[in-house]
């Protein structure tokens, strides 16, 4: 019966085929972690469940060589060429079995590519209940179209315009009148709420576009719960491979886009016709004068909004009442 077994040319049975490892579903390799302060370089990988793990150079090369078609022998040959040292197929088997698989990088043999008991950081202040609002492809298109706003000369112009707007609003025009108008007409609070939600989404566009401007690829934009408060988020994990300056720009991109949003509102809002009738309350006046000013402003608001006699008199006779 032994003669029925297949034999190689030298009379020995053929070697068993080498295993073909596979990465877990949704895994993404982000490259080297820039500016991390480590004595040896670290490389970042993001699993399908969102957990980010750090890899050494050798593990990063092994994971980057796994494509679902190469066996461990072919992987060993490619890793040896990139690593500069000889790595055998047995070494690859050991690294996959004892390093990459426990970290959730490679799938178990015969598995469907899903994670199995991979460690995960359970932070107390982590965002929970995440839901994706804009997918990565949509975010990349939006970020690409807005990346020009992060050019140095554009940023300088935006910040200069913001300072000029603040000086005009608080020193010459006064902000109390519009606030009292909103309080007197509660329906305007719905407009304020809508603009607040729009500004929150535009804030996330600032993070994504800054990430894109620095050379990284932004991920999806979604929402979740931060402790008890609803919050929006942008996946900018890829920014950790472009250095500290790019990470700082990405962190400040949201606040910067809030400034852009305010300037856009200031430019799109028409100047109210009755603006000159609002009493101006300045910080340079005394406390009693400010109290009187606020009282007269509230009286003016109430009378203009609730007195039909005043409106009728002006409309019919053309004379002030």
mmCIF file with all atom_site columns, C-alpha atoms in Angstrom, residues 159-251:
data_model
loop_
_atom_site.group_PDB
_atom_site.id
_atom_site.type_symbol
_atom_site.label_atom_id
_atom_site.label_alt_id
_atom_site.label_comp_id
_atom_site.label_asym_id
_atom_site.label_entity_id
_atom_site.label_seq_id
_atom_site.pdbx_PDB_ins_code
_atom_site.Cartn_x
_atom_site.Cartn_y
_atom_site.Cartn_z
_atom_site.occupancy
_atom_site.B_iso_or_equiv
_atom_site.pdbx_formal_charge
_atom_site.auth_seq_id
_atom_site.auth_comp_id
_atom_site.auth_asym_id
_atom_site.auth_atom_id
_atom_site.pdbx_PDB_model_num
ATOM 1  C CA . UNK A 1 159 ? -7.680  85.434 11.394 1.00 0.00 ? 159 UNK A CA 1
ATOM 2  C CA . UNK A 1 160 ? -7.257  89.110 10.461 1.00 0.00 ? 160 UNK A CA 1
ATOM 3  C CA . UNK A 1 161 ? -10.885 89.276 9.333  1.00 0.00 ? 161 UNK A CA 1
ATOM 4  C CA . UNK A 1 162 ? -11.989 87.618 12.590 1.00 0.00 ? 162 UNK A CA 1
ATOM 5  C CA . UNK A 1 163 ? -10.194 90.255 14.665 1.00 0.00 ? 163 UNK A CA 1
ATOM 6  C CA . UNK A 1 164 ? -11.746 93.035 12.582 1.00 0.00 ? 164 UNK A CA 1
ATOM 7  C CA . UNK A 1 165 ? -15.213 91.505 13.005 1.00 0.00 ? 165 UNK A CA 1
ATOM 8  C CA . UNK A 1 166 ? -14.805 91.300 16.781 1.00 0.00 ? 166 UNK A CA 1
ATOM 9  C CA . UNK A 1 167 ? -13.711 94.928 16.974 1.00 0.00 ? 167 UNK A CA 1
ATOM 10 C CA . UNK A 1 168 ? -16.659 96.070 14.845 1.00 0.00 ? 168 UNK A CA 1
ATOM 11 C CA . UNK A 1 169 ? -19.211 93.938 16.727 1.00 0.00 ? 169 UNK A CA 1
ATOM 12 C CA . UNK A 1 170 ? -18.231 94.695 20.306 1.00 0.00 ? 170 UNK A CA 1
ATOM 13 C CA . UNK A 1 171 ? -16.762 98.194 20.015 1.00 0.00 ? 171 UNK A CA 1
ATOM 14 C CA . UNK A 1 172 ? -19.042 99.868 17.443 1.00 0.00 ? 172 UNK A CA 1
ATOM 15 C CA . UNK A 1 173 ? -22.196 97.859 16.835 1.00 0.00 ? 173 UNK A CA 1
ATOM 16 C CA . UNK A 1 174 ? -22.931 96.091 20.108 1.00 0.00 ? 174 UNK A CA 1
ATOM 17 C CA . UNK A 1 175 ? -24.054 92.492 20.549 1.00 0.00 ? 175 UNK A CA 1
ATOM 18 C CA . UNK A 1 176 ? -26.810 92.973 23.129 1.00 0.00 ? 176 UNK A CA 1
ATOM 19 C CA . UNK A 1 177 ? -29.534 94.075 20.721 1.00 0.00 ? 177 UNK A CA 1
ATOM 20 C CA . UNK A 1 178 ? -29.521 90.946 18.544 1.00 0.00 ? 178 UNK A CA 1
ATOM 21 C CA . UNK A 1 179 ? -29.418 88.753 21.633 1.00 0.00 ? 179 UNK A CA 1
ATOM 22 C CA . UNK A 1 180 ? -32.513 90.455 23.063 1.00 0.00 ? 180 UNK A CA 1
ATOM 23 C CA . UNK A 1 181 ? -34.243 90.124 19.705 1.00 0.00 ? 181 UNK A CA 1
ATOM 24 C CA . UNK A 1 182 ? -33.689 86.376 19.730 1.00 0.00 ? 182 UNK A CA 1
ATOM 25 C CA . UNK A 1 183 ? -34.986 86.124 23.297 1.00 0.00 ? 183 UNK A CA 1
ATOM 26 C CA . UNK A 1 184 ? -38.056 88.173 22.413 1.00 0.00 ? 184 UNK A CA 1
ATOM 27 C CA . UNK A 1 185 ? -38.876 85.952 19.385 1.00 0.00 ? 185 UNK A CA 1
ATOM 28 C CA . UNK A 1 186 ? -38.401 82.311 20.491 1.00 0.00 ? 186 UNK A CA 1
ATOM 29 C CA . UNK A 1 187 ? -38.895 81.055 16.957 1.00 0.00 ? 187 UNK A CA 1
ATOM 30 C CA . UNK A 1 188 ? -35.424 82.429 16.210 1.00 0.00 ? 188 UNK A CA 1
ATOM 31 C CA . UNK A 1 189 ? -34.030 79.918 18.696 1.00 0.00 ? 189 UNK A CA 1
ATOM 32 C CA . UNK A 1 190 ? -34.799 77.198 16.131 1.00 0.00 ? 190 UNK A CA 1
ATOM 33 C CA . UNK A 1 191 ? -32.597 79.017 13.632 1.00 0.00 ? 191 UNK A CA 1
ATOM 34 C CA . UNK A 1 192 ? -29.881 79.325 16.265 1.00 0.00 ? 192 UNK A CA 1
ATOM 35 C CA . UNK A 1 193 ? -30.130 75.595 16.976 1.00 0.00 ? 193 UNK A CA 1
ATOM 36 C CA . UNK A 1 194 ? -29.892 74.731 13.281 1.00 0.00 ? 194 UNK A CA 1
ATOM 37 C CA . UNK A 1 195 ? -26.853 76.945 12.823 1.00 0.00 ? 195 UNK A CA 1
ATOM 38 C CA . UNK A 1 196 ? -25.235 75.355 15.880 1.00 0.00 ? 196 UNK A CA 1
ATOM 39 C CA . UNK A 1 197 ? -25.638 71.857 14.442 1.00 0.00 ? 197 UNK A CA 1
ATOM 40 C CA . UNK A 1 198 ? -24.309 73.039 11.075 1.00 0.00 ? 198 UNK A CA 1
ATOM 41 C CA . UNK A 1 199 ? -21.298 74.619 12.773 1.00 0.00 ? 199 UNK A CA 1
ATOM 42 C CA . UNK A 1 200 ? -20.567 71.356 14.600 1.00 0.00 ? 200 UNK A CA 1
ATOM 43 C CA . UNK A 1 201 ? -20.471 69.445 11.315 1.00 0.00 ? 201 UNK A CA 1
ATOM 44 C CA . UNK A 1 202 ? -18.360 72.169 9.696  1.00 0.00 ? 202 UNK A CA 1
ATOM 45 C CA . UNK A 1 203 ? -16.039 71.904 12.704 1.00 0.00 ? 203 UNK A CA 1
ATOM 46 C CA . UNK A 1 204 ? -15.384 68.261 11.802 1.00 0.00 ? 204 UNK A CA 1
ATOM 47 C CA . UNK A 1 205 ? -14.700 69.271 8.205  1.00 0.00 ? 205 UNK A CA 1
ATOM 48 C CA . UNK A 1 206 ? -11.910 71.411 9.633  1.00 0.00 ? 206 UNK A CA 1
ATOM 49 C CA . UNK A 1 207 ? -10.234 68.387 11.214 1.00 0.00 ? 207 UNK A CA 1
ATOM 50 C CA . UNK A 1 208 ? -10.650 66.304 8.056  1.00 0.00 ? 208 UNK A CA 1
ATOM 51 C CA . UNK A 1 209 ? -9.391  68.996 5.662  1.00 0.00 ? 209 UNK A CA 1
ATOM 52 C CA . UNK A 1 210 ? -6.377  69.748 7.868  1.00 0.00 ? 210 UNK A CA 1
ATOM 53 C CA . UNK A 1 211 ? -5.558  66.045 7.910  1.00 0.00 ? 211 UNK A CA 1
ATOM 54 C CA . UNK A 1 212 ? -5.796  65.967 4.117  1.00 0.00 ? 212 UNK A CA 1
ATOM 55 C CA . UNK A 1 213 ? -3.717  69.140 3.730  1.00 0.00 ? 213 UNK A CA 1
ATOM 56 C CA . UNK A 1 214 ? -0.906  67.575 5.760  1.00 0.00 ? 214 UNK A CA 1
ATOM 57 C CA . UNK A 1 215 ? -0.763  64.518 3.500  1.00 0.00 ? 215 UNK A CA 1
ATOM 58 C CA . UNK A 1 216 ? -2.783  62.031 5.550  1.00 0.00 ? 216 UNK A CA 1
ATOM 59 C CA . UNK A 1 217 ? -6.100  60.421 4.656  1.00 0.00 ? 217 UNK A CA 1
ATOM 60 C CA . UNK A 1 218 ? -9.109  61.242 6.844  1.00 0.00 ? 218 UNK A CA 1
ATOM 61 C CA . UNK A 1 219 ? -11.597 58.560 7.794  1.00 0.00 ? 219 UNK A CA 1
ATOM 62 C CA . UNK A 1 220 ? -15.348 58.688 8.307  1.00 0.00 ? 220 UNK A CA 1
ATOM 63 C CA . UNK A 1 221 ? -17.249 61.311 10.280 1.00 0.00 ? 221 UNK A CA 1
ATOM 64 C CA . UNK A 1 222 ? -19.743 60.047 12.822 1.00 0.00 ? 222 UNK A CA 1
ATOM 65 C CA . UNK A 1 223 ? -21.471 60.689 16.113 1.00 0.00 ? 223 UNK A CA 1
ATOM 66 C CA . UNK A 1 224 ? -21.450 59.067 19.523 1.00 0.00 ? 224 UNK A CA 1
ATOM 67 C CA . UNK A 1 225 ? -21.786 59.631 23.233 1.00 0.00 ? 225 UNK A CA 1
ATOM 68 C CA . UNK A 1 226 ? -18.966 61.178 25.242 1.00 0.00 ? 226 UNK A CA 1
ATOM 69 C CA . UNK A 1 227 ? -19.900 60.131 28.797 1.00 0.00 ? 227 UNK A CA 1
ATOM 70 C CA . UNK A 1 228 ? -23.465 61.536 28.631 1.00 0.00 ? 228 UNK A CA 1
ATOM 71 C CA . UNK A 1 229 ? -23.206 64.196 25.925 1.00 0.00 ? 229 UNK A CA 1
ATOM 72 C CA . UNK A 1 230 ? -23.749 63.613 22.186 1.00 0.00 ? 230 UNK A CA 1
ATOM 73 C CA . UNK A 1 231 ? -20.684 64.459 20.155 1.00 0.00 ? 231 UNK A CA 1
ATOM 74 C CA . UNK A 1 232 ? -19.366 64.320 16.607 1.00 0.00 ? 232 UNK A CA 1
ATOM 75 C CA . UNK A 1 233 ? -16.003 62.818 15.692 1.00 0.00 ? 233 UNK A CA 1
ATOM 76 C CA . UNK A 1 234 ? -13.654 62.490 12.725 1.00 0.00 ? 234 UNK A CA 1
ATOM 77 C CA . UNK A 1 235 ? -11.331 59.536 12.277 1.00 0.00 ? 235 UNK A CA 1
ATOM 78 C CA . UNK A 1 236 ? -7.880  61.087 11.719 1.00 0.00 ? 236 UNK A CA 1
ATOM 79 C CA . UNK A 1 237 ? -5.763  58.124 12.847 1.00 0.00 ? 237 UNK A CA 1
ATOM 80 C CA . UNK A 1 238 ? -3.658  58.379 9.686  1.00 0.00 ? 238 UNK A CA 1
ATOM 81 C CA . UNK A 1 239 ? -2.382  61.792 10.831 1.00 0.00 ? 239 UNK A CA 1
ATOM 82 C CA . UNK A 1 240 ? 0.041   60.113 13.251 1.00 0.00 ? 240 UNK A CA 1
ATOM 83 C CA . UNK A 1 241 ? 2.375   59.282 10.384 1.00 0.00 ? 241 UNK A CA 1
ATOM 84 C CA . UNK A 1 242 ? 2.891   62.876 9.176  1.00 0.00 ? 242 UNK A CA 1
ATOM 85 C CA . UNK A 1 243 ? 4.663   64.441 12.154 1.00 0.00 ? 243 UNK A CA 1
ATOM 86 C CA . UNK A 1 244 ? 3.831   66.775 15.002 1.00 0.00 ? 244 UNK A CA 1
ATOM 87 C CA . UNK A 1 245 ? 3.171   69.874 12.893 1.00 0.00 ? 245 UNK A CA 1
ATOM 88 C CA . UNK A 1 246 ? 0.531   68.034 10.895 1.00 0.00 ? 246 UNK A CA 1
ATOM 89 C CA . UNK A 1 247 ? -1.070  66.672 14.055 1.00 0.00 ? 247 UNK A CA 1
ATOM 90 C CA . UNK A 1 248 ? -1.190  70.143 15.620 1.00 0.00 ? 248 UNK A CA 1
ATOM 91 C CA . UNK A 1 249 ? -2.780  71.570 12.471 1.00 0.00 ? 249 UNK A CA 1
ATOM 92 C CA . UNK A 1 250 ? -5.359  68.798 12.518 1.00 0.00 ? 250 UNK A CA 1
ATOM 93 C CA . UNK A 1 251 ? -6.177  69.405 16.199 1.00 0.00 ? 251 UNK A CA 1
#
